[in-house]
Coordinates of C-alpha atoms and ligand atoms in Angstrom, one line a residue:
Chain A
M186 CA 0.0 0.0 0.0
Q187 CA 1.4 3.4 -1.0
T188 CA 1.2 6.0 1.7
N189 CA 1.2 9.6 0.7
V190 CA 2.3 12.5 2.8
V191 CA -0.1 15.3 3.5
V192 CA 1.8 18.5 3.9
L193 CA -0.2 20.9 6.2
D194 CA 1.1 24.4 6.9
N195 CA -1.5 25.2 9.6
G196 CA -1.3 29.0 9.9
G197 CA -3.3 31.2 12.2
G198 CA -4.7 33.0 9.1
L199 CA -4.5 30.5 6.3
I200 CA -4.2 26.7 6.0
K201 CA -2.0 25.7 3.1
A202 CA -2.4 22.0 2.3
G203 CA -1.5 19.5 -0.3
L204 CA 0.5 16.4 -1.1
G205 CA 4.3 16.1 -0.5
G206 CA 6.3 16.3 -3.7
E207 CA 4.0 18.7 -5.5
R208 CA 5.2 22.3 -6.2
D209 CA 2.2 24.1 -4.7
P210 CA -0.5 23.2 -2.1
S211 CA -3.7 22.0 -3.7
T212 CA -5.8 24.1 -1.4
I213 CA -5.5 27.3 0.6
I214 CA -8.4 28.1 3.0
P215 CA -8.8 30.6 5.9
N216 CA -8.2 28.7 9.2
C217 CA -11.6 29.7 10.7
L218 CA -15.3 29.2 10.6
Y219 CA -17.4 32.2 9.9
R220 CA -21.0 33.2 10.3
P221 CA -22.5 35.7 7.9
L222 CA -25.2 38.1 9.1
S223 CA -27.7 36.1 7.1
S224 CA -26.9 32.7 8.7
K225 CA -27.4 31.0 12.0
K226 CA -24.8 28.4 11.3
W227 CA -21.0 28.6 11.3
L228 CA -19.7 27.9 7.8
H229 CA -16.5 26.7 6.3
P230 CA -14.9 29.4 4.2
S231 CA -14.2 28.6 0.5
P232 CA -10.7 28.2 -0.7
T233 CA -9.1 31.6 -1.4
S234 CA -8.8 30.8 -5.1
S235 CA -12.6 30.4 -5.6
D236 CA -14.7 33.4 -6.5
D237 CA -17.3 32.9 -3.8
P238 CA -20.0 35.5 -3.9
T239 CA -21.0 35.1 -0.2
D240 CA -21.6 38.4 1.5
L241 CA -19.1 38.5 4.3
T242 CA -20.3 41.9 5.6
S243 CA -20.0 41.9 9.4
A244 CA -19.5 38.1 9.4
A245 CA -18.4 36.8 12.8
V246 CA -15.2 34.7 12.8
R247 CA -14.0 31.9 15.1
R248 CA -10.4 30.8 14.9
P249 CA -8.8 27.7 16.4
I250 CA -5.5 29.6 16.7
D251 CA -4.7 32.4 19.2
R252 CA -1.4 34.3 19.0
G253 CA -0.1 31.6 16.6
Y254 CA -0.9 28.6 18.8
L255 CA -3.6 26.0 18.7
I256 CA -6.0 26.8 21.6
N257 CA -9.2 25.2 20.3
P258 CA -8.6 21.6 19.1
D259 CA -12.4 21.0 18.7
L260 CA -12.7 23.8 16.2
Q261 CA -9.5 22.7 14.5
R262 CA -10.9 19.2 14.2
D263 CA -14.0 20.5 12.4
I264 CA -11.9 22.5 10.0
W265 CA -9.5 19.6 9.3
A266 CA -12.3 17.1 8.8
H267 CA -13.7 19.4 6.2
L268 CA -10.3 19.9 4.6
F269 CA -9.3 16.2 4.5
S270 CA -12.7 14.9 3.2
S271 CA -14.1 17.6 1.0
L272 CA -11.0 19.4 -0.3
L273 CA -8.0 17.1 -0.2
H274 CA -10.0 13.9 -0.5
I275 CA -7.5 11.9 1.5
T276 CA -7.8 9.1 4.0
P277 CA -5.7 10.0 7.1
A278 CA -5.3 6.4 8.2
Q279 CA -3.4 5.7 4.9
S280 CA -1.4 8.9 5.0
S281 CA 1.5 10.4 6.9
L282 CA 1.3 14.0 8.0
L283 CA 3.9 16.8 7.8
L284 CA 2.5 19.5 10.1
T285 CA 4.0 22.9 10.8
E286 CA 3.9 24.2 14.3
P287 CA 5.3 27.6 15.5
L288 CA 8.5 27.6 17.6
F289 CA 8.1 27.3 21.3
A290 CA 4.7 25.6 21.4
I291 CA 4.1 24.6 25.1
P292 CA 3.7 20.9 26.0
S293 CA -0.1 21.1 26.5
I294 CA -0.5 22.4 23.0
Q295 CA 1.8 19.8 21.5
R296 CA -0.1 17.1 23.3
A297 CA -3.5 18.4 22.0
T298 CA -2.0 18.5 18.5
D299 CA -0.7 14.9 18.7
E300 CA -4.1 13.8 20.0
L301 CA -5.8 15.4 17.0
V302 CA -3.5 13.8 14.6
F303 CA -3.3 10.3 16.0
E304 CA -6.5 9.8 18.0
D305 CA -9.0 11.8 16.1
F306 CA -7.8 11.4 12.6
N307 CA -5.7 8.2 12.9
F308 CA -2.8 9.4 10.7
S309 CA -0.3 6.6 10.3
A310 CA 2.7 8.9 11.0
L311 CA 3.6 12.4 11.9
Y312 CA 6.4 14.8 11.5
V313 CA 6.2 18.2 13.1
A314 CA 8.3 20.9 11.4
D315 CA 9.0 24.6 12.2
S316 CA 8.6 27.1 9.5
P317 CA 12.2 28.6 9.5
S318 CA 13.9 25.3 8.7
L319 CA 11.4 24.6 5.9
V320 CA 11.9 28.1 4.4
H321 CA 15.7 27.6 4.6
L322 CA 15.5 24.2 3.0
Y323 CA 13.4 25.6 0.1
E324 CA 15.6 28.6 -0.6
A325 CA 18.8 26.5 -0.3
S326 CA 17.5 24.0 -2.9
R327 CA 16.4 26.8 -5.2
R328 CA 19.9 28.2 -5.4
P329 CA 22.3 25.4 -4.9
T330 CA 25.3 27.7 -5.5
G331 CA 23.9 30.7 -3.5
I332 CA 25.1 31.7 -0.1
V333 CA 22.2 30.2 1.8
S334 CA 23.1 26.8 0.4
K335 CA 26.9 27.1 0.6
A336 CA 27.1 28.5 4.1
Q337 CA 24.2 26.3 5.2
C338 CA 22.8 29.0 7.3
S339 CA 20.3 31.9 7.1
V340 CA 18.1 34.1 9.2
V341 CA 14.5 33.5 8.3
V342 CA 12.3 36.5 9.0
D343 CA 8.7 35.3 9.1
C344 CA 6.2 38.0 9.4
G345 CA 2.9 36.1 9.4
F346 CA -0.6 36.4 10.7
S347 CA -0.1 36.1 14.4
F348 CA 3.5 37.2 15.0
T349 CA 6.9 37.9 13.6
H350 CA 10.0 35.8 14.1
A351 CA 13.6 36.3 13.2
A352 CA 15.1 32.8 13.5
P353 CA 18.6 31.8 12.5
V354 CA 18.9 28.4 10.8
F355 CA 22.1 26.3 10.7
Q356 CA 22.4 23.1 8.8
N357 CA 18.7 22.8 8.4
F358 CA 18.0 23.2 12.1
T359 CA 16.4 26.3 13.6
I360 CA 18.7 27.6 16.3
N361 CA 15.8 28.1 18.7
Y362 CA 17.8 29.7 21.5
A363 CA 18.5 32.5 19.1
A364 CA 15.0 33.0 17.7
K365 CA 13.4 36.3 18.6
R366 CA 9.7 37.2 18.4
I367 CA 7.7 40.4 18.0
D368 CA 4.1 40.0 19.0
L369 CA 2.7 41.6 15.9
G370 CA 1.5 40.1 12.7
G371 CA -1.0 40.6 10.0
K372 CA -4.0 40.1 12.3
A373 CA -2.9 43.0 14.6
L374 CA -2.2 45.2 11.5
T375 CA -5.7 44.6 10.1
N376 CA -7.2 45.3 13.5
F377 CA -5.1 48.5 13.8
L378 CA -6.4 49.6 10.4
K379 CA -9.9 48.9 11.5
E380 CA -9.3 51.1 14.5
L381 CA -7.9 54.0 12.4
V382 CA -10.7 53.9 9.8
S383 CA -13.4 53.5 12.5
Y384 CA -12.0 56.4 14.5
R385 CA -11.6 58.7 11.5
S386 CA -14.4 57.9 9.0
V387 CA -16.7 54.9 9.2
N388 CA -17.2 52.1 11.7
V389 CA -15.6 48.9 10.3
M390 CA -14.8 47.2 13.6
D391 CA -16.7 44.1 12.5
E392 CA -15.4 43.9 9.0
T393 CA -12.4 41.6 9.2
F394 CA -12.6 40.2 5.7
L395 CA -13.2 43.6 4.2
M396 CA -10.3 45.3 6.0
D397 CA -8.0 42.4 5.2
D398 CA -8.7 43.3 1.6
V399 CA -8.1 47.0 2.1
K400 CA -4.8 46.3 3.9
E401 CA -3.6 43.9 1.2
K402 CA -4.5 46.2 -1.7
L403 CA -3.6 49.6 -0.3
C404 CA -1.0 49.5 2.5
F405 CA 2.7 49.9 1.8
V406 CA 5.9 50.5 3.8
S407 CA 7.2 54.1 3.9
L408 CA 10.8 54.8 3.3
D409 CA 10.7 58.2 4.9
V410 CA 7.9 58.6 7.5
P411 CA 8.3 62.3 8.3
R412 CA 8.3 63.2 4.6
D413 CA 5.4 61.0 3.8
L414 CA 3.4 62.4 6.7
R415 CA 3.9 65.8 5.1
I416 CA 2.8 64.6 1.7
A417 CA -0.2 63.0 3.2
K418 CA -1.3 66.4 4.6
K419 CA -1.3 67.9 1.1
Y420 CA -4.5 68.5 -0.8
G421 CA -5.7 67.5 -4.2
K422 CA -3.3 65.8 -6.6
D423 CA -0.2 66.6 -4.5
N424 CA -1.3 64.1 -2.0
L425 CA 0.1 61.0 -3.6
F426 CA -1.4 58.7 -1.0
R427 CA -5.0 59.6 -1.0
C428 CA -7.3 57.0 -2.4
T429 CA -10.9 55.8 -2.0
Y430 CA -12.2 52.3 -1.1
V431 CA -15.8 51.5 -1.9
L432 CA -17.7 49.4 0.7
P433 CA -20.0 46.6 -0.5
D434 CA -23.6 47.7 -0.8
G435 CA -25.0 44.2 -0.6
V436 CA -27.0 44.8 -3.8
E437 CA -24.7 45.5 -6.7
H438 CA -21.5 44.2 -5.1
T439 CA -20.9 42.0 -2.1
K440 CA -17.2 42.8 -2.0
G441 CA -15.5 46.1 -1.5
F442 CA -13.0 47.5 -4.0
V443 CA -10.5 50.2 -4.7
K444 CA -12.3 53.0 -6.5
D445 CA -9.6 54.1 -8.8
P446 CA -6.6 51.7 -8.9
A447 CA -4.5 54.1 -10.9
E448 CA -4.9 56.7 -8.2
A449 CA -4.0 54.2 -5.5
Q450 CA -0.7 53.5 -7.4
R451 CA 0.5 57.1 -7.5
Y452 CA 2.7 56.7 -4.4
L453 CA 5.0 54.5 -6.5
T454 CA 6.1 57.6 -8.4
L455 CA 7.7 58.8 -5.2
T456 CA 11.4 57.8 -5.4
D457 CA 14.1 58.3 -2.8
G458 CA 14.8 61.8 -1.6
D459 CA 11.9 63.0 -3.7
F460 CA 9.8 65.8 -2.4
P461 CA 7.3 66.8 -5.0
A462 CA 6.3 70.5 -5.2
Q463 CA 7.3 73.1 -2.7
V464 CA 5.9 72.9 0.8
G465 CA 4.7 76.0 2.5
T466 CA 5.1 76.6 6.2
N467 CA 3.1 74.5 8.5
K468 CA 0.7 77.4 9.0
D469 CA 0.0 77.6 5.3
L470 CA -0.5 74.0 5.2
D471 CA -3.0 73.9 8.0
Q472 CA -5.0 76.7 6.4
L473 CA -4.9 75.0 3.1
Q474 CA -6.1 71.9 4.7
V475 CA -9.0 73.6 6.4
T476 CA -10.3 74.9 3.1
E477 CA -9.7 71.6 1.4
K478 CA -11.5 69.7 4.1
R479 CA -14.6 71.8 3.4
E480 CA -14.5 71.0 -0.2
D481 CA -14.0 67.4 0.6
R482 CA -17.1 67.3 2.6
K483 CA -19.1 68.5 -0.4
R484 CA -17.4 66.1 -2.7
V485 CA -17.4 62.8 -0.6
D486 CA -21.0 61.6 -0.7
L487 CA -21.4 59.5 2.4
T488 CA -24.4 57.7 1.1
K489 CA -22.0 56.2 -1.4
N490 CA -20.5 53.9 1.2
E491 CA -16.9 54.7 0.7
F492 CA -14.0 56.0 2.7
E493 CA -10.7 57.7 2.0
L494 CA -7.3 56.6 3.1
S495 CA -4.1 58.6 3.2
N496 CA -1.5 58.2 5.9
E497 CA -3.2 55.1 7.2
R498 CA -1.7 53.3 4.2
F499 CA 1.8 53.4 5.6
L500 CA 1.1 54.0 9.3
V501 CA -0.3 50.5 9.6
P502 CA 2.7 48.5 8.4
E503 CA 4.9 51.0 10.2
M504 CA 4.0 49.2 13.5
I505 CA 6.2 46.2 12.5
F506 CA 9.2 48.5 12.4
H507 CA 8.2 50.5 15.5
P508 CA 5.9 48.6 17.8
A509 CA 6.8 51.3 20.5
D510 CA 4.5 53.7 18.5
L511 CA 1.6 51.5 19.5
G512 CA 2.7 51.6 23.1
M513 CA 4.2 48.1 22.9
N514 CA 7.4 47.6 24.8
Q515 CA 9.0 45.7 22.0
A516 CA 11.9 46.5 19.6
G517 CA 11.1 46.8 15.9
L518 CA 12.0 44.3 13.2
A519 CA 15.5 45.6 12.4
E520 CA 16.6 45.3 16.1
C521 CA 14.8 41.9 16.3
I522 CA 17.0 40.6 13.4
V523 CA 20.2 42.0 15.1
R524 CA 19.3 40.4 18.4
A525 CA 18.7 37.0 16.7
V526 CA 22.0 37.2 14.9
N527 CA 23.9 38.3 18.1
S528 CA 22.5 35.3 19.9
C529 CA 24.5 33.1 17.6
H530 CA 28.2 32.3 17.5
P531 CA 30.2 35.3 16.2
H532 CA 31.6 33.2 13.4
L533 CA 28.2 33.0 12.0
H534 CA 27.4 36.7 12.1
P535 CA 28.7 37.7 8.7
V536 CA 27.1 34.9 6.8
L537 CA 23.8 35.3 8.6
Y538 CA 23.6 39.0 7.7
E539 CA 24.3 38.0 4.1
S540 CA 21.5 35.5 4.0
I541 CA 18.4 37.1 5.4
I542 CA 15.2 35.5 4.0
L543 CA 11.8 37.3 4.2
T544 CA 8.7 35.1 4.3
G545 CA 5.1 35.3 5.5
G546 CA 2.1 37.2 4.1
S547 CA 2.9 40.5 5.9
T548 CA 6.2 40.8 4.0
L549 CA 4.1 41.4 0.9
F550 CA 3.7 45.1 1.6
P551 CA 5.4 47.0 -1.2
R552 CA 8.9 48.2 -0.1
F553 CA 9.1 46.0 2.9
A554 CA 12.5 44.6 2.0
E555 CA 13.9 48.0 1.1
R556 CA 12.8 49.5 4.4
I557 CA 14.3 46.6 6.4
E558 CA 17.6 46.9 4.6
R559 CA 17.7 50.6 5.2
E560 CA 17.1 50.2 8.9
L561 CA 19.4 47.3 9.3
R562 CA 22.4 48.7 7.5
P563 CA 23.4 51.2 10.3
L564 CA 23.0 48.5 13.0
V565 CA 25.3 46.0 11.3
P566 CA 29.1 46.4 11.4
D567 CA 30.4 48.1 8.2
C568 CA 32.6 45.2 7.3
Y569 CA 29.6 42.8 6.9
R570 CA 27.4 42.7 3.8
V571 CA 23.6 42.8 4.3
N572 CA 21.7 40.8 1.8
I573 CA 17.9 40.3 2.0
T574 CA 16.0 37.8 -0.2
S575 CA 12.3 38.1 -0.5
Q576 CA 10.6 34.8 -1.2
E577 CA 9.0 34.4 -4.6
D578 CA 5.8 33.6 -2.9
P579 CA 6.0 34.4 0.8
I580 CA 2.7 32.8 1.6
L581 CA 3.6 29.5 0.1
G582 CA 7.3 29.3 1.0
V583 CA 6.9 27.3 4.2
W584 CA 4.6 24.8 2.4
R585 CA 7.0 24.4 -0.5
G586 CA 9.8 23.6 1.9
G587 CA 7.5 21.0 3.6
S588 CA 6.7 19.4 0.3
L589 CA 10.4 19.1 -0.5
L590 CA 11.2 17.6 2.9
A591 CA 8.2 15.2 2.6
S592 CA 9.5 13.8 -0.7
S593 CA 13.1 13.3 0.6
P594 CA 14.2 9.7 1.1
D595 CA 14.9 10.3 4.8
F596 CA 11.4 11.5 5.5
E597 CA 9.8 8.3 6.7
A598 CA 12.6 7.7 9.2
M599 CA 12.1 11.1 10.7
C600 CA 8.4 10.5 11.4
V601 CA 6.8 9.2 14.6
T602 CA 4.4 6.4 13.8
K603 CA 1.0 5.9 15.4
A604 CA 2.3 2.8 17.1
E605 CA 5.3 4.7 18.6
Y606 CA 2.9 7.4 19.8
E607 CA 0.7 4.9 21.4
E608 CA 3.6 3.3 23.1
L609 CA 5.7 6.3 24.1
G610 CA 3.1 9.2 24.4
S611 CA 3.4 12.7 23.2
A612 CA 6.2 14.1 25.2
R613 CA 8.8 11.4 24.3
C614 CA 7.8 11.4 20.7
R615 CA 8.3 15.1 20.5
R616 CA 12.0 14.8 21.4
R617 CA 12.5 13.2 18.1
F618 CA 11.7 16.5 16.3
F619 CA 14.5 18.4 18.1
H620 CA 12.3 21.1 19.5
Chain B
M291 CA -22.3 66.8 14.0
E292 CA -19.0 67.8 12.6
E293 CA -17.2 64.9 10.9
D294 CA -18.5 61.5 10.8
T295 CA -20.4 60.4 13.9
S296 CA -23.7 60.7 12.2
S297 CA -22.6 59.0 9.1
P298 CA -25.4 56.9 7.6
I299 CA -23.2 53.9 7.1
R300 CA -22.1 53.7 10.7
R301 CA -22.6 50.1 11.7
V302 CA -23.6 48.8 15.1
S303 CA -21.1 46.7 16.9
S304 CA -21.8 45.1 20.2
R305 CA -18.2 44.5 20.8
T306 CA -17.2 48.1 20.2
R307 CA -19.9 49.3 22.5
K308 CA -18.8 47.0 25.3
V309 CA -15.1 47.8 25.0
A310 CA -15.8 51.5 24.5
S311 CA -17.6 51.9 27.9
K312 CA -14.8 50.1 29.7
M313 CA -12.3 52.3 27.9
A314 CA -14.1 55.5 28.7
A315 CA -14.1 54.7 32.4
A316 CA -10.4 53.8 32.3
L317 CA -9.4 56.9 30.3
A318 CA -11.2 59.3 32.6
S319 CA -8.5 58.6 35.2
S320 CA -4.9 59.1 34.3
D321 CA -4.0 56.3 36.7
N322 CA -5.8 53.9 34.5
R323 CA -4.4 55.1 31.2
A324 CA -1.7 52.5 31.3
Q325 CA -4.3 49.8 31.7
A326 CA -6.4 51.2 28.9
A327 CA -3.3 51.1 26.7
L328 CA -2.8 47.4 27.6
A329 CA -6.5 46.7 26.9
R330 CA -6.1 48.3 23.6
L331 CA -3.1 46.2 22.6
E332 CA -5.0 43.1 23.8
A333 CA -7.9 44.2 21.4
L334 CA -5.5 44.0 18.5
E335 CA -5.6 40.2 18.7
N336 CA -9.4 40.0 18.9
D337 CA -11.7 38.4 16.3
N338 CA -15.2 39.7 15.9
A339 CA -16.7 36.6 17.4
G340 CA -16.4 37.7 21.0
M341 CA -19.9 38.0 22.3
E342 CA -21.4 35.0 20.6
M343 CA -18.9 32.4 21.8
Q344 CA -21.0 31.0 24.6
E345 CA -24.4 30.6 22.9
T346 CA -22.9 28.9 19.8
N347 CA -20.7 26.4 21.4
E348 CA -23.4 23.8 21.6
D349 CA -24.2 23.7 17.9
D350 CA -20.6 23.1 17.0
E351 CA -21.5 20.1 15.0
A352 CA -24.2 22.0 13.1
S353 CA -21.5 23.8 11.3
L354 CA -20.3 20.8 9.4
D355 CA -21.7 20.0 6.1
D356 CA -23.0 16.6 5.2
D357 CA -19.8 15.2 3.9
D358 CA -18.0 15.9 7.1
Q359 CA -20.9 14.8 9.2
V360 CA -20.6 11.3 7.7
Y361 CA -16.9 11.4 8.1
M362 CA -17.0 12.5 11.7
Q363 CA -19.6 9.8 12.5
K364 CA -17.6 7.1 11.0
K365 CA -14.6 8.3 12.9
M366 CA -16.4 8.6 16.2
S367 CA -18.1 5.2 16.0
K368 CA -14.7 3.7 15.3
S369 CA -12.5 5.4 17.8
M370 CA -14.7 6.0 20.8
K371 CA -17.9 4.9 22.4
R372 CA -20.8 7.2 21.7
K373 CA -21.2 9.6 24.6
T374 CA -24.5 10.6 26.3
R375 CA -25.5 14.2 25.8
Q376 CA -24.8 14.9 29.4
A377 CA -21.3 13.4 29.4
K378 CA -20.6 15.3 26.3
A379 CA -21.8 18.6 27.8
L380 CA -19.5 17.9 30.8
E381 CA -16.6 17.3 28.6
N382 CA -17.3 20.4 26.6
A383 CA -17.3 22.5 29.8
R384 CA -14.0 20.9 30.8
K385 CA -12.5 21.4 27.4
A386 CA -13.9 24.9 26.9
P387 CA -11.5 26.9 24.8
R388 CA -9.1 28.9 26.7
T389 CA -6.9 31.7 25.5
F390 CA -3.3 31.2 24.8
I391 CA -2.4 33.5 27.7
E392 CA -4.2 31.1 30.1
L393 CA -2.5 28.0 28.6
L394 CA 0.8 29.8 28.8
H395 CA 0.2 30.6 32.5
E396 CA -0.5 27.0 33.2
A397 CA 2.7 25.9 31.5
N398 CA 4.6 27.7 34.1
L399 CA 7.6 28.5 31.9
E400 CA 9.2 30.7 34.5
S401 CA 10.2 27.5 36.4
L402 CA 12.4 26.3 33.5
P403 CA 16.2 26.5 34.0
P404 CA 17.7 29.6 32.4
H405 CA 19.4 27.8 29.5
V406 CA 16.2 26.3 28.1
P407 CA 14.7 28.3 25.3
S408 CA 11.0 29.1 25.7
Y409 CA 8.2 31.2 24.5
L410 CA 9.0 33.8 27.2
K411 CA 12.7 34.0 26.4
A412 CA 12.1 34.4 22.7
A413 CA 10.3 37.7 23.1
V414 CA 12.4 40.3 21.4
G415 CA 12.5 42.6 24.4
P416 CA 12.2 46.4 24.8
P417 CA 13.6 48.7 22.1
S418 CA 17.1 50.1 22.7
S419 CA 15.8 53.6 22.1
T420 CA 12.9 54.6 24.3
S421 CA 11.7 57.3 22.0
R422 CA 8.1 56.8 21.0
R423 CA 6.7 58.7 18.0
H424 CA 3.2 60.0 18.5
F425 CA 0.6 60.3 15.8
C426 CA -2.5 62.5 15.9
T427 CA -5.5 60.3 16.6
V428 CA -7.6 62.5 14.4
C429 CA -5.6 62.8 11.2
G430 CA -2.4 60.7 11.7
S431 CA 0.1 63.5 11.5
A432 CA 3.0 63.8 13.9
A433 CA 1.3 64.9 17.2
N434 CA 2.9 67.2 19.7
Y435 CA 0.0 67.8 22.0
T436 CA -1.8 65.7 24.6
C437 CA -5.4 66.0 25.6
I438 CA -5.4 66.9 29.3
R439 CA -8.7 65.0 29.9
C440 CA -8.0 61.7 28.2
G441 CA -4.3 61.7 27.3
I442 CA -4.9 61.1 23.6
R443 CA -2.6 62.8 21.1
F444 CA -3.4 65.5 18.5
C445 CA -1.4 67.7 16.2
S446 CA -3.2 71.0 15.8
C447 CA -6.0 73.3 17.0
R448 CA -8.2 71.9 14.3
C449 CA -7.7 68.4 15.4
Q450 CA -8.0 69.3 19.0
N451 CA -11.4 70.8 18.3
I452 CA -12.6 67.7 16.4
H453 CA -11.3 65.6 19.3
N454 CA -13.1 67.7 21.9
D455 CA -16.3 67.8 20.0
T456 CA -16.7 64.2 19.1
R457 CA -14.1 61.9 20.4
C458 CA -12.8 62.9 23.8
L459 CA -13.2 60.0 26.2
K460 CA -14.8 57.9 23.4
F461 CA -12.3 55.3 22.6
V462 CA -13.2 53.1 19.6
A463 CA -11.2 49.9 19.7
Ligands
LIG163 ZN1 -4.3 66.0 13.5
LIG164 ZN1 -9.5 64.0 25.1

């Protein structure tokens, strides 16, 4: 009997799932149940690739994962049952499972996960992997002659849904004593954007799906915050950041959209050191803004269900770089990387700085890599090179690494079988995975 | 009346209301501002499911579609004895979802020897520079002024007026 390997990157935001050996996961679904306003039941979301017309306005959301970790195994069981039977069409008892788990999962969570895998679903074998080592594996295999592959080490910066990690990897193992975490990810950014828009224009506190879309389509990373704040204050065409997002009306369209995509792209014309047009004194600017605001009020028709964004577009991703601005007592991403590197042996420092890999959905903000390089350079000794690689697809990178590992000849030997689990229990099996 | 509070598309949110009243109470006293700030950070990890959690727990199974239902039944009949409703309810109560923070607390990671890496030790730690930038809560610009009543930041007279008129002590988050 041929056993296949199910590769499951069980993210807090998205589940990426498919069979080992394939290039891409066969399905990607949000890791949640949702309940639309019109429904009494909790529903399974459709795969992200489908064009589902369900009206998600004010839908409630339940997630099995909190702050990156599995806290509700019952809910996860529902979601996996649907995934395995209706989407992947696999039989767990005849499959092995490669499952991702965030670094530093506590034993009670690991136990709950093992119970799900072996007792609820009866998988024949399990391998638990952490994302940094899978991302490293994938990048090393893509460029066999590159530095990641030659030096056999890298720093994987994973900015995902629940949190952000900078984790050094050496010879395919994550150096977990050196990994550093910022408690901010895509979920917090979406919630922050909700806060800003709700505070300034229209209440969107219940619009998770909508505001995810706004964030993905309109947010970007600023390369010069004070300059961009000044530009965001300007009026008319000189404000390169102003754009309008149209809310769904439930009649003509059930999804929101960017009103004028060309307008939304204007910020890209802003290059380094640019400062378009002359700026008046602050006083002039304030006066101009007052008059302009009045015109705005006439122009923006609130019954049209739309809102404007300007500085929110870059102030939201800004939090990853400066959590202190939110009142969080945590260092930003550049310092996070430096601390992770400094926790490794000094011999590794130069190669680590030269092989920084960005992964995770929140690294998709335009100019993310440029900004991190810019902040990192002054913090790194001059004699070291800083080299940052953005993954080709930062949402799929972990899964692709998992698929690669699952198809390697050693994979079977790395797994814990159901029989071993039954004999040894969770804690002893877990030691096998070097966590 | 100024700005947006009367906007026709303003939606009602039970969660917002509930948190907002807590916030307002907290913000009124400067002693509690630090706590309000923490509550706000906490809120950044929320889902908008909050209020309904209890009432919906019992119909968990109702959320599955037919395919899964069959699958789950097969699985259940195979791997465990069918439970009575009561036993199941008891088990549900025992296994009621807890937050990660609660699980973390139970794990008692503080008691691990110092060389063992853990969730707690992986936290990046405070920034080396203590400077915090402040942005105007009304318009987002760099903010140099603080409201004496609620401690929230604003950048100019114009924004101060908007803040005083419509937002002071009304924290939406
Ligand atoms: Zn302002
Ligand atoms: Zn105030």
